[in-house]
Amino acid sequence: MNQSIEQIEETIKESSLWEKITDFLNLHYDFSKDISISIRDVIVIITVIFITTLLLKLVLKIITRNLPAENKGKFNVVYGYFRWLIYLVILLITLNSLGVNVTAVFAASAALMIGIGLALQTLFQDIISGVFILIDQTVHVGDIIELEGKVGRVEEIKLRTTRATTIDNKVLIIPNHLYLTTSLYNWTQNGTSTRESVSVGVAYGSDVQLVKKLLLEAAKKQKDVLKFPEPTVLFTNFGDSSLDFKVAFTINDSFNARIPQSEIRFEIDRLFRKHNITIPFPQRDVHIFNPKE
């Protein structure tokens, strides 16, 4: 009997303690007539933020695991900005799910984000494109790229812009959003060697086999031309005023391709003069018809 009374008293004490804990968790703090938050809500918010932080760290680790050390630093800067935006969105969603009236906050946030988005649209596009470049690793420092007809060697990749140096040693600043809207040619993604060519036309009636021999000789004499793969000659077309040929060859430094191309043209001119091969200029035959004759 005494044991039963003790159990009842213990149950009453536990029930009383639980009621006190429940009452404490249900304490509300009114920030305004529409926003009221309890201790329980605060604990839920802290738990959600903690879980969100763990997930963001996991996502960051997965995304940056293959990035070079210098690119990780750049990506972490962007991550720092977007992390607070994610926290804000998660906080508002959590408060709304807990029954807190955050309609006014949502409306103000939406209007603010629309205003900022319209004002900084291009900036955001550049930054997002910069993040994609860092993650995809489509462009590296030292690559030779061609964008909108402009060719340059990449010197630095930033979050908003890419800095490249042209063949004429001029600095080319490329907004990163152009990578998403324009076709990009990466000349050196498959290696430093590239296939270049020089085109030339010869007069009709020329010995085409001799022309082929001379073109190969001109290419092979240039020191920057690789021996393998060997230069080749293509008979490309029967032109209006000439037989058109192209000699193709491989070099290691495509950024300075115009130098070996120029030397090969000099040699072609010399060899053609030596062997009486004529490079014609455009010609037209005009026939005058007089109906009175």
CSV table of N, CA, C and O in Angstrom, one decimal, residues 76-189:
chain,number,residue,atom,x,y,z
A,76,ASN,N,34.5,29.5,-52.2
A,76,ASN,CA,34.1,29.7,-50.8
A,76,ASN,C,33.5,31.1,-50.6
A,76,ASN,O,32.6,31.3,-49.8
A,77,VAL,N,34.1,32.1,-51.3
A,77,VAL,CA,33.5,33.5,-51.2
A,77,VAL,C,32.1,33.5,-51.7
A,77,VAL,O,31.2,34.1,-51.0
A,78,VAL,N,31.8,32.9,-52.8
A,78,VAL,CA,30.4,32.9,-53.3
A,78,VAL,C,29.5,32.1,-52.4
A,78,VAL,O,28.4,32.5,-52.1
A,79,TYR,N,30.1,31.0,-51.9
A,79,TYR,CA,29.3,30.1,-51.0
A,79,TYR,C,28.9,30.9,-49.7
A,79,TYR,O,27.8,30.8,-49.2
A,80,GLY,N,29.8,31.8,-49.2
A,80,GLY,CA,29.5,32.6,-48.1
A,80,GLY,C,28.3,33.5,-48.3
A,80,GLY,O,27.5,33.6,-47.4
A,81,TYR,N,28.2,34.1,-49.5
A,81,TYR,CA,27.1,35.0,-49.7
A,81,TYR,C,25.8,34.2,-49.9
A,81,TYR,O,24.8,34.6,-49.3
A,82,PHE,N,25.8,33.1,-50.6
A,82,PHE,CA,24.6,32.4,-50.8
A,82,PHE,C,24.1,31.6,-49.6
A,82,PHE,O,23.0,31.3,-49.5
A,83,ARG,N,25.1,31.3,-48.7
A,83,ARG,CA,24.7,30.6,-47.5
A,83,ARG,C,23.7,31.4,-46.6
A,83,ARG,O,22.7,30.9,-46.1
A,84,TRP,N,24.0,32.7,-46.5
A,84,TRP,CA,23.1,33.6,-45.7
A,84,TRP,C,21.7,33.7,-46.4
A,84,TRP,O,20.7,33.8,-45.7
A,85,LEU,N,21.7,33.7,-47.7
A,85,LEU,CA,20.4,33.8,-48.4
A,85,LEU,C,19.6,32.5,-48.1
A,85,LEU,O,18.4,32.5,-47.9
A,86,ILE,N,20.3,31.3,-48.2
A,86,ILE,CA,19.6,30.1,-47.9
A,86,ILE,C,19.1,30.0,-46.4
A,86,ILE,O,18.0,29.6,-46.2
A,87,TYR,N,19.9,30.5,-45.5
A,87,TYR,CA,19.5,30.6,-44.1
A,87,TYR,C,18.2,31.4,-44.0
A,87,TYR,O,17.3,31.1,-43.2
A,88,LEU,N,18.2,32.6,-44.7
A,88,LEU,CA,17.0,33.4,-44.6
A,88,LEU,C,15.8,32.7,-45.1
A,88,LEU,O,14.7,32.8,-44.5
A,89,VAL,N,15.9,32.1,-46.2
A,89,VAL,CA,14.8,31.4,-46.8
A,89,VAL,C,14.3,30.2,-45.9
A,89,VAL,O,13.1,30.1,-45.6
A,90,ILE,N,15.2,29.5,-45.4
A,90,ILE,CA,14.9,28.4,-44.4
A,90,ILE,C,14.2,28.9,-43.2
A,90,ILE,O,13.2,28.3,-42.7
A,91,LEU,N,14.7,30.0,-42.7
A,91,LEU,CA,14.1,30.6,-41.5
A,91,LEU,C,12.7,31.0,-41.7
A,91,LEU,O,11.8,30.8,-40.9
A,92,LEU,N,12.5,31.7,-42.8
A,92,LEU,CA,11.1,32.2,-43.1
A,92,LEU,C,10.1,31.0,-43.3
A,92,LEU,O,9.0,31.0,-42.9
A,93,ILE,N,10.6,29.9,-44.0
A,93,ILE,CA,9.8,28.8,-44.2
A,93,ILE,C,9.5,28.1,-42.9
A,93,ILE,O,8.3,27.6,-42.7
A,94,THR,N,10.5,28.0,-42.0
A,94,THR,CA,10.3,27.3,-40.7
A,94,THR,C,9.3,28.1,-39.9
A,94,THR,O,8.4,27.5,-39.3
A,95,LEU,N,9.4,29.4,-39.9
A,95,LEU,CA,8.5,30.2,-39.1
A,95,LEU,C,7.1,30.1,-39.6
A,95,LEU,O,6.1,30.0,-38.8
A,96,ASN,N,6.9,30.1,-40.9
A,96,ASN,CA,5.6,29.9,-41.5
A,96,ASN,C,5.0,28.6,-41.2
A,96,ASN,O,3.8,28.5,-40.9
A,97,SER,N,5.8,27.5,-41.2
A,97,SER,CA,5.3,26.2,-40.8
A,97,SER,C,5.0,26.1,-39.3
A,97,SER,O,4.1,25.2,-39.0
A,98,LEU,N,5.6,26.9,-38.5
A,98,LEU,CA,5.2,26.9,-37.1
A,98,LEU,C,4.0,27.8,-36.7
A,98,LEU,O,3.6,27.9,-35.6
A,99,GLY,N,3.4,28.4,-37.7
A,99,GLY,CA,2.2,29.1,-37.5
A,99,GLY,C,2.5,30.6,-37.3
A,99,GLY,O,1.5,31.4,-37.0
A,100,VAL,N,3.7,31.0,-37.4
A,100,VAL,CA,4.0,32.5,-37.3
A,100,VAL,C,3.6,33.2,-38.6
A,100,VAL,O,3.9,32.8,-39.7
A,101,ASN,N,2.9,34.3,-38.4
A,101,ASN,CA,2.5,35.1,-39.6
A,101,ASN,C,3.6,35.9,-40.1
A,101,ASN,O,4.0,36.9,-39.6
A,102,VAL,N,4.2,35.4,-41.2
A,102,VAL,CA,5.3,36.1,-41.9
A,102,VAL,C,5.0,36.5,-43.3
A,102,VAL,O,5.8,36.7,-44.1
A,103,THR,N,3.7,36.7,-43.5
A,103,THR,CA,3.3,37.1,-44.8
A,103,THR,C,3.9,38.5,-45.2
A,103,THR,O,4.3,38.7,-46.3
A,104,ALA,N,3.9,39.4,-44.3
A,104,ALA,CA,4.4,40.7,-44.5
A,104,ALA,C,5.9,40.6,-44.8
A,104,ALA,O,6.4,41.3,-45.7
A,105,VAL,N,6.6,39.7,-44.0
A,105,VAL,CA,8.0,39.6,-44.3
A,105,VAL,C,8.3,39.0,-45.6
A,105,VAL,O,9.2,39.4,-46.4
A,106,PHE,N,7.5,38.0,-46.0
A,106,PHE,CA,7.6,37.3,-47.3
A,106,PHE,C,7.4,38.4,-48.4
A,106,PHE,O,8.2,38.4,-49.4
A,107,ALA,N,6.4,39.2,-48.3
A,107,ALA,CA,6.1,40.2,-49.3
A,107,ALA,C,7.2,41.2,-49.4
A,107,ALA,O,7.7,41.6,-50.5
A,108,ALA,N,7.7,41.7,-48.3
A,108,ALA,CA,8.9,42.6,-48.3
A,108,ALA,C,10.1,42.0,-48.9
A,108,ALA,O,10.8,42.6,-49.7
A,109,SER,N,10.4,40.7,-48.5
A,109,SER,CA,11.5,40.0,-49.1
A,109,SER,C,11.4,39.8,-50.6
A,109,SER,O,12.4,40.0,-51.3
A,110,ALA,N,10.2,39.5,-51.0
A,110,ALA,CA,10.0,39.3,-52.5
A,110,ALA,C,10.2,40.6,-53.2
A,110,ALA,O,10.9,40.6,-54.3
A,111,ALA,N,9.7,41.6,-52.7
A,111,ALA,CA,9.8,42.9,-53.4
A,111,ALA,C,11.3,43.3,-53.4
A,111,ALA,O,11.8,43.8,-54.4
A,112,LEU,N,12.0,43.1,-52.3
A,112,LEU,CA,13.4,43.5,-52.2
A,112,LEU,C,14.2,42.7,-53.2
A,112,LEU,O,15.1,43.2,-53.9
A,113,MET,N,14.0,41.3,-53.2
A,113,MET,CA,14.8,40.5,-54.1
A,113,MET,C,14.5,40.8,-55.6
A,113,MET,O,15.4,40.7,-56.4
A,114,ILE,N,13.3,41.1,-55.9
A,114,ILE,CA,13.0,41.5,-57.3
A,114,ILE,C,13.7,42.8,-57.7
A,114,ILE,O,14.3,42.9,-58.8
A,115,GLY,N,13.7,43.7,-56.8
A,115,GLY,CA,14.4,45.0,-57.1
A,115,GLY,C,15.9,44.8,-57.2
A,115,GLY,O,16.5,45.3,-58.2
A,116,ILE,N,16.5,44.0,-56.3
A,116,ILE,CA,17.9,43.7,-56.4
A,116,ILE,C,18.3,42.9,-57.7
A,116,ILE,O,19.2,43.2,-58.3
A,117,GLY,N,17.4,41.9,-58.0
A,117,GLY,CA,17.6,41.1,-59.1
A,117,GLY,C,17.6,41.9,-60.4
A,117,GLY,O,18.5,41.7,-61.3
A,118,LEU,N,16.7,42.8,-60.6
A,118,LEU,CA,16.6,43.6,-61.8
A,118,LEU,C,17.8,44.6,-61.9
A,118,LEU,O,18.4,44.8,-63.0
A,119,ALA,N,18.3,45.1,-60.7
A,119,ALA,CA,19.4,46.1,-60.7
A,119,ALA,C,20.7,45.4,-61.0
A,119,ALA,O,21.6,45.9,-61.6
A,120,LEU,N,20.8,44.1,-60.5
A,120,LEU,CA,22.1,43.5,-60.5
A,120,LEU,C,22.0,42.2,-61.4
A,120,LEU,O,22.8,41.2,-61.1
A,121,GLN,N,21.2,42.2,-62.4
A,121,GLN,CA,20.9,40.9,-63.2
A,121,GLN,C,22.2,40.5,-63.8
A,121,GLN,O,22.6,39.3,-63.8
A,122,THR,N,22.9,41.4,-64.5
A,122,THR,CA,24.1,41.0,-65.2
A,122,THR,C,25.2,40.6,-64.3
A,122,THR,O,25.9,39.6,-64.5
A,123,LEU,N,25.3,41.3,-63.1
A,123,LEU,CA,26.3,40.9,-62.1
A,123,LEU,C,26.1,39.5,-61.6
A,123,LEU,O,27.0,38.7,-61.5
A,124,PHE,N,24.8,39.1,-61.3
A,124,PHE,CA,24.5,37.8,-60.9
A,124,PHE,C,24.8,36.8,-61.9
A,124,PHE,O,25.3,35.7,-61.6
A,125,GLN,N,24.5,37.1,-63.2
A,125,GLN,CA,24.8,36.2,-64.3
A,125,GLN,C,26.3,35.9,-64.4
A,125,GLN,O,26.7,34.8,-64.6
A,126,ASP,N,27.1,37.0,-64.2
A,126,ASP,CA,28.5,36.8,-64.3
A,126,ASP,C,29.0,35.9,-63.1
A,126,ASP,O,29.9,35.0,-63.3
A,127,ILE,N,28.5,36.1,-61.9
A,127,ILE,CA,29.0,35.4,-60.8
A,127,ILE,C,28.6,33.9,-60.9
A,127,ILE,O,29.4,33.0,-60.6
A,128,ILE,N,27.3,33.7,-61.3
A,128,ILE,CA,26.9,32.3,-61.4
A,128,ILE,C,27.7,31.6,-62.5
A,128,ILE,O,28.1,30.4,-62.4
A,129,SER,N,27.9,32.3,-63.6
A,129,SER,CA,28.7,31.7,-64.7
A,129,SER,C,30.2,31.4,-64.2
A,129,SER,O,30.7,30.4,-64.5
A,130,GLY,N,30.7,32.3,-63.4
A,130,GLY,CA,32.0,32.1,-62.8
A,130,GLY,C,32.1,30.8,-61.9
A,130,GLY,O,33.0,30.1,-62.0
A,131,VAL,N,31.0,30.6,-61.2
A,131,VAL,CA,30.9,29.4,-60.4
A,131,VAL,C,30.9,28.2,-61.2
A,131,VAL,O,31.5,27.2,-61.0
A,132,PHE,N,30.1,28.2,-62.3
A,132,PHE,CA,30.0,27.1,-63.3
A,132,PHE,C,31.4,26.8,-63.9
A,132,PHE,O,31.7,25.6,-64.1
A,133,ILE,N,32.1,27.8,-64.2
A,133,ILE,CA,33.4,27.7,-64.8
A,133,ILE,C,34.3,27.0,-63.8
A,133,ILE,O,35.1,26.0,-64.2
A,134,LEU,N,34.3,27.4,-62.5
A,134,LEU,CA,35.1,26.8,-61.5
A,134,LEU,C,34.8,25.3,-61.3
A,134,LEU,O,35.6,24.5,-61.1
A,135,ILE,N,33.5,25.0,-61.3
A,135,ILE,CA,33.0,23.6,-61.0
A,135,ILE,C,33.3,22.7,-62.2
A,135,ILE,O,33.8,21.6,-62.1
A,136,ASP,N,32.9,23.2,-63.5
A,136,ASP,CA,33.1,22.4,-64.7
A,136,ASP,C,34.5,22.2,-65.1
A,136,ASP,O,34.9,21.3,-65.8
A,137,GLN,N,35.3,23.2,-64.7
A,137,GLN,CA,36.8,23.2,-65.2
A,137,GLN,C,36.9,23.2,-66.7
A,137,GLN,O,37.7,22.5,-67.2
A,138,THR,N,36.0,23.9,-67.4
A,138,THR,CA,36.0,24.0,-68.8
A,138,THR,C,37.1,24.9,-69.3
A,138,THR,O,37.6,24.7,-70.5
A,139,VAL,N,37.5,25.8,-68.5
A,139,VAL,CA,38.6,26.8,-68.9
A,139,VAL,C,39.6,26.8,-67.7
A,139,VAL,O,39.2,26.9,-66.6
A,140,HIS,N,40.9,26.8,-68.1
A,140,HIS,CA,41.9,26.9,-67.1
A,140,HIS,C,42.9,28.0,-67.4
A,140,HIS,O,42.9,28.4,-68.6
A,141,VAL,N,43.6,28.5,-66.4
A,141,VAL,CA,44.6,29.5,-66.7
A,141,VAL,C,45.7,28.8,-67.6
A,141,VAL,O,46.1,27.7,-67.4
A,142,GLY,N,46.0,29.6,-68.7
A,142,GLY,CA,47.0,29.1,-69.7
A,142,GLY,C,46.3,28.6,-70.9
A,142,GLY,O,46.9,28.4,-72.0
A,143,ASP,N,45.0,28.3,-70.9
A,143,ASP,CA,44.2,27.9,-72.1
A,143,ASP,C,44.1,29.0,-73.1
A,143,ASP,O,44.1,30.2,-72.7
A,144,ILE,N,44.1,28.6,-74.4
A,144,ILE,CA,43.9,29.6,-75.5
A,144,ILE,C,42.5,29.4,-75.9
A,144,ILE,O,42.0,28.4,-76.3
A,145,ILE,N,41.7,30.5,-75.8
A,145,ILE,CA,40.3,30.5,-76.1
A,145,ILE,C,39.9,31.5,-77.2
A,145,ILE,O,40.6,32.4,-77.4
A,146,GLU,N,38.8,31.2,-77.9
A,146,GLU,CA,38.3,32.1,-78.9
A,146,GLU,C,36.8,32.3,-78.6
A,146,GLU,O,36.0,31.4,-78.4
A,147,LEU,N,36.5,33.6,-78.4
A,147,LEU,CA,35.1,33.9,-78.0
A,147,LEU,C,34.7,35.2,-78.8
A,147,LEU,O,35.4,36.2,-78.8
A,148,GLU,N,33.6,35.0,-79.6
A,148,GLU,CA,33.1,36.1,-80.4
A,148,GLU,C,34.2,36.7,-81.4
A,148,GLU,O,34.4,37.9,-81.5
A,149,GLY,N,35.0,35.8,-81.9
A,149,GLY,CA,36.1,36.1,-82.9
A,149,GLY,C,37.3,36.7,-82.2
A,149,GLY,O,38.3,37.0,-82.9
A,150,LYS,N,37.4,36.8,-80.9
A,150,LYS,CA,38.6,37.3,-80.2
A,150,LYS,C,39.3,36.1,-79.6
A,150,LYS,O,38.7,35.2,-79.0
A,151,VAL,N,40.7,36.1,-79.8
A,151,VAL,CA,41.5,35.0,-79.3
A,151,VAL,C,42.4,35.5,-78.2
A,151,VAL,O,43.0,36.6,-78.4
A,152,GLY,N,42.6,34.8,-77.1
A,152,GLY,CA,43.5,35.2,-76.1
A,152,GLY,C,43.9,34.0,-75.2
A,152,GLY,O,43.2,32.9,-75.2
A,153,ARG,N,45.0,34.2,-74.5
A,153,ARG,CA,45.5,33.2,-73.5
A,153,ARG,C,45.0,33.6,-72.2
A,153,ARG,O,45.2,34.7,-71.7
A,154,VAL,N,44.3,32.7,-71.5
A,154,VAL,CA,43.7,33.0,-70.2
A,154,VAL,C,44.8,33.2,-69.1
A,154,VAL,O,45.7,32.4,-68.9
A,155,GLU,N,44.7,34.4,-68.5
A,155,GLU,CA,45.7,34.7,-67.4
A,155,GLU,C,45.1,34.6,-66.0
A,155,GLU,O,45.8,34.2,-65.1
A,156,GLU,N,43.8,34.8,-65.9
A,156,GLU,CA,43.2,34.8,-64.6
A,156,GLU,C,41.7,34.6,-64.7
A,156,GLU,O,41.1,35.2,-65.6
A,157,ILE,N,41.1,33.8,-63.8
A,157,ILE,CA,39.7,33.5,-63.8
A,157,ILE,C,39.2,34.0,-62.5
A,157,ILE,O,39.5,33.5,-61.4
A,158,LYS,N,38.3,35.1,-62.6
A,158,LYS,CA,37.7,35.6,-61.4
A,158,LYS,C,36.2,35.2,-61.3
A,158,LYS,O,35.7,34.6,-62.3
A,159,LEU,N,35.5,35.6,-60.3
A,159,LEU,CA,34.1,35.2,-60.2
A,159,LEU,C,33.3,36.0,-61.2
A,159,LEU,O,32.3,35.4,-61.7
A,160,ARG,N,33.6,37.2,-61.5
A,160,ARG,CA,32.8,38.0,-62.4
A,160,ARG,C,33.4,38.1,-63.8
A,160,ARG,O,32.6,38.1,-64.8
A,161,THR,N,34.7,38.0,-64.0
A,161,THR,CA,35.3,38.2,-65.3
A,161,THR,C,36.5,37.2,-65.4
A,161,THR,O,37.0,36.7,-64.5
A,162,THR,N,36.9,37.0,-66.7
A,162,THR,CA,38.1,36.3,-67.0
A,162,THR,C,39.0,37.2,-67.8
A,162,THR,O,38.6,37.9,-68.7
A,163,ARG,N,40.3,37.2,-67.4
A,163,ARG,CA,41.2,38.1,-68.0
A,163,ARG,C,42.1,37.3,-68.9
A,163,ARG,O,42.7,36.3,-68.5
A,164,ALA,N,42.2,37.7,-70.2
A,164,ALA,CA,43.1,37.0,-71.1
A,164,ALA,C,43.9,38.0,-71.9
A,164,ALA,O,43.6,39.2,-71.9
A,165,THR,N,45.0,37.5,-72.4
A,165,THR,CA,46.0,38.4,-73.2
A,165,THR,C,45.9,38.0,-74.6
A,165,THR,O,46.0,36.8,-75.0
A,166,THR,N,45.7,38.9,-75.5
A,166,THR,CA,45.6,38.7,-76.9
A,166,THR,C,47.0,38.5,-77.6
A,166,THR,O,48.0,38.7,-76.9
A,167,ILE,N,47.0,38.1,-78.8
A,167,ILE,CA,48.3,37.9,-79.5
A,167,ILE,C,49.1,39.2,-79.6
A,167,ILE,O,50.3,39.1,-79.6
A,168,ASP,N,48.4,40.3,-79.6
A,168,ASP,CA,49.0,41.6,-79.7
A,168,ASP,C,49.4,42.1,-78.3
A,168,ASP,O,49.7,43.3,-78.1
A,169,ASN,N,49.3,41.3,-77.3
A,169,ASN,CA,49.7,41.6,-75.9
A,169,ASN,C,48.7,42.7,-75.3
A,169,ASN,O,49.1,43.5,-74.5
A,170,LYS,N,47.5,42.6,-75.8
A,170,LYS,CA,46.4,43.5,-75.2
A,170,LYS,C,45.6,42.7,-74.2
A,170,LYS,O,45.3,41.5,-74.4
A,171,VAL,N,45.1,43.3,-73.2
A,171,VAL,CA,44.4,42.6,-72.1
A,171,VAL,C,42.9,42.6,-72.6
A,171,VAL,O,42.3,43.6,-72.9
A,172,LEU,N,42.3,41.4,-72.5
A,172,LEU,CA,40.9,41.2,-72.9
A,172,LEU,C,40.2,40.8,-71.7
A,172,LEU,O,40.4,39.7,-71.0
A,173,ILE,N,39.2,41.6,-71.3
A,173,ILE,CA,38.4,41.3,-70.1
A,173,ILE,C,37.0,40.8,-70.6
A,173,ILE,O,36.3,41.4,-71.3
A,174,ILE,N,36.8,39.5,-70.2
A,174,ILE,CA,35.6,38.8,-70.7
A,174,ILE,C,34.6,38.6,-69.5
A,174,ILE,O,34.9,37.9,-68.5
A,175,PRO,N,33.4,39.2,-69.6
A,175,PRO,CA,32.4,38.9,-68.6
A,175,PRO,C,32.0,37.5,-68.6
A,175,PRO,O,31.8,36.9,-69.7
A,176,ASN,N,31.9,36.8,-67.5
A,176,ASN,CA,31.7,35.4,-67.4
A,176,ASN,C,30.4,34.9,-68.0
A,176,ASN,O,30.3,33.8,-68.4
A,177,HIS,N,29.4,35.8,-68.0
A,177,HIS,CA,28.1,35.4,-68.5
A,177,HIS,C,28.1,35.1,-70.0
A,177,HIS,O,27.2,34.4,-70.6
A,178,LEU,N,29.2,35.5,-70.7
A,178,LEU,CA,29.3,35.2,-72.2
A,178,LEU,C,29.5,33.8,-72.4
A,178,LEU,O,29.2,33.2,-73.5
A,179,TYR,N,30.1,33.1,-71.4
A,179,TYR,CA,30.3,31.6,-71.5
A,179,TYR,C,29.0,30.9,-71.7
A,179,TYR,O,29.0,29.8,-72.2
A,180,LEU,N,27.9,31.4,-71.1
A,180,LEU,CA,26.6,30.7,-71.1
A,180,LEU,C,25.8,31.1,-72.4
A,180,LEU,O,24.9,30.4,-72.8
A,181,THR,N,26.1,32.3,-73.0
A,181,THR,CA,25.3,32.8,-74.1
A,181,THR,C,26.0,32.7,-75.4
A,181,THR,O,25.4,32.9,-76.5
A,182,THR,N,27.3,32.4,-75.5
A,182,THR,CA,28.1,32.4,-76.7
A,182,THR,C,28.9,31.1,-76.8
A,182,THR,O,29.4,30.6,-75.8
A,183,SER,N,29.1,30.6,-78.0
A,183,SER,CA,29.9,29.4,-78.2
A,183,SER,C,31.4,29.8,-77.9
A,183,SER,O,31.9,30.7,-78.4
A,184,LEU,N,32.0,28.9,-77.1
A,184,LEU,CA,33.4,29.1,-76.7
A,184,LEU,C,34.3,28.0,-77.3
A,184,LEU,O,33.9,26.9,-77.3
A,185,TYR,N,35.4,28.5,-78.0
A,185,TYR,CA,36.3,27.5,-78.5
A,185,TYR,C,37.6,27.5,-77.7
A,185,TYR,O,38.2,28.5,-77.5
A,186,ASN,N,37.8,26.3,-77.1
A,186,ASN,CA,39.0,26.1,-76.3
A,186,ASN,C,40.1,25.4,-77.2
A,186,ASN,O,40.0,24.2,-77.4
A,187,TRP,N,41.0,26.2,-77.6
A,187,TRP,CA,42.0,25.6,-78.6
A,187,TRP,C,42.9,24.6,-77.9
A,187,TRP,O,43.4,23.7,-78.6
A,188,THR,N,43.1,24.6,-76.7
A,188,THR,CA,44.1,23.8,-76.0
A,188,THR,C,43.6,22.8,-75.0
A,188,THR,O,44.3,22.2,-74.2
A,189,GLN,N,42.3,22.6,-75.0
A,189,GLN,CA,41.7,21.7,-74.0
A,189,GLN,C,42.2,20.3,-74.2
A,189,GLN,O,42.3,19.5,-73.3
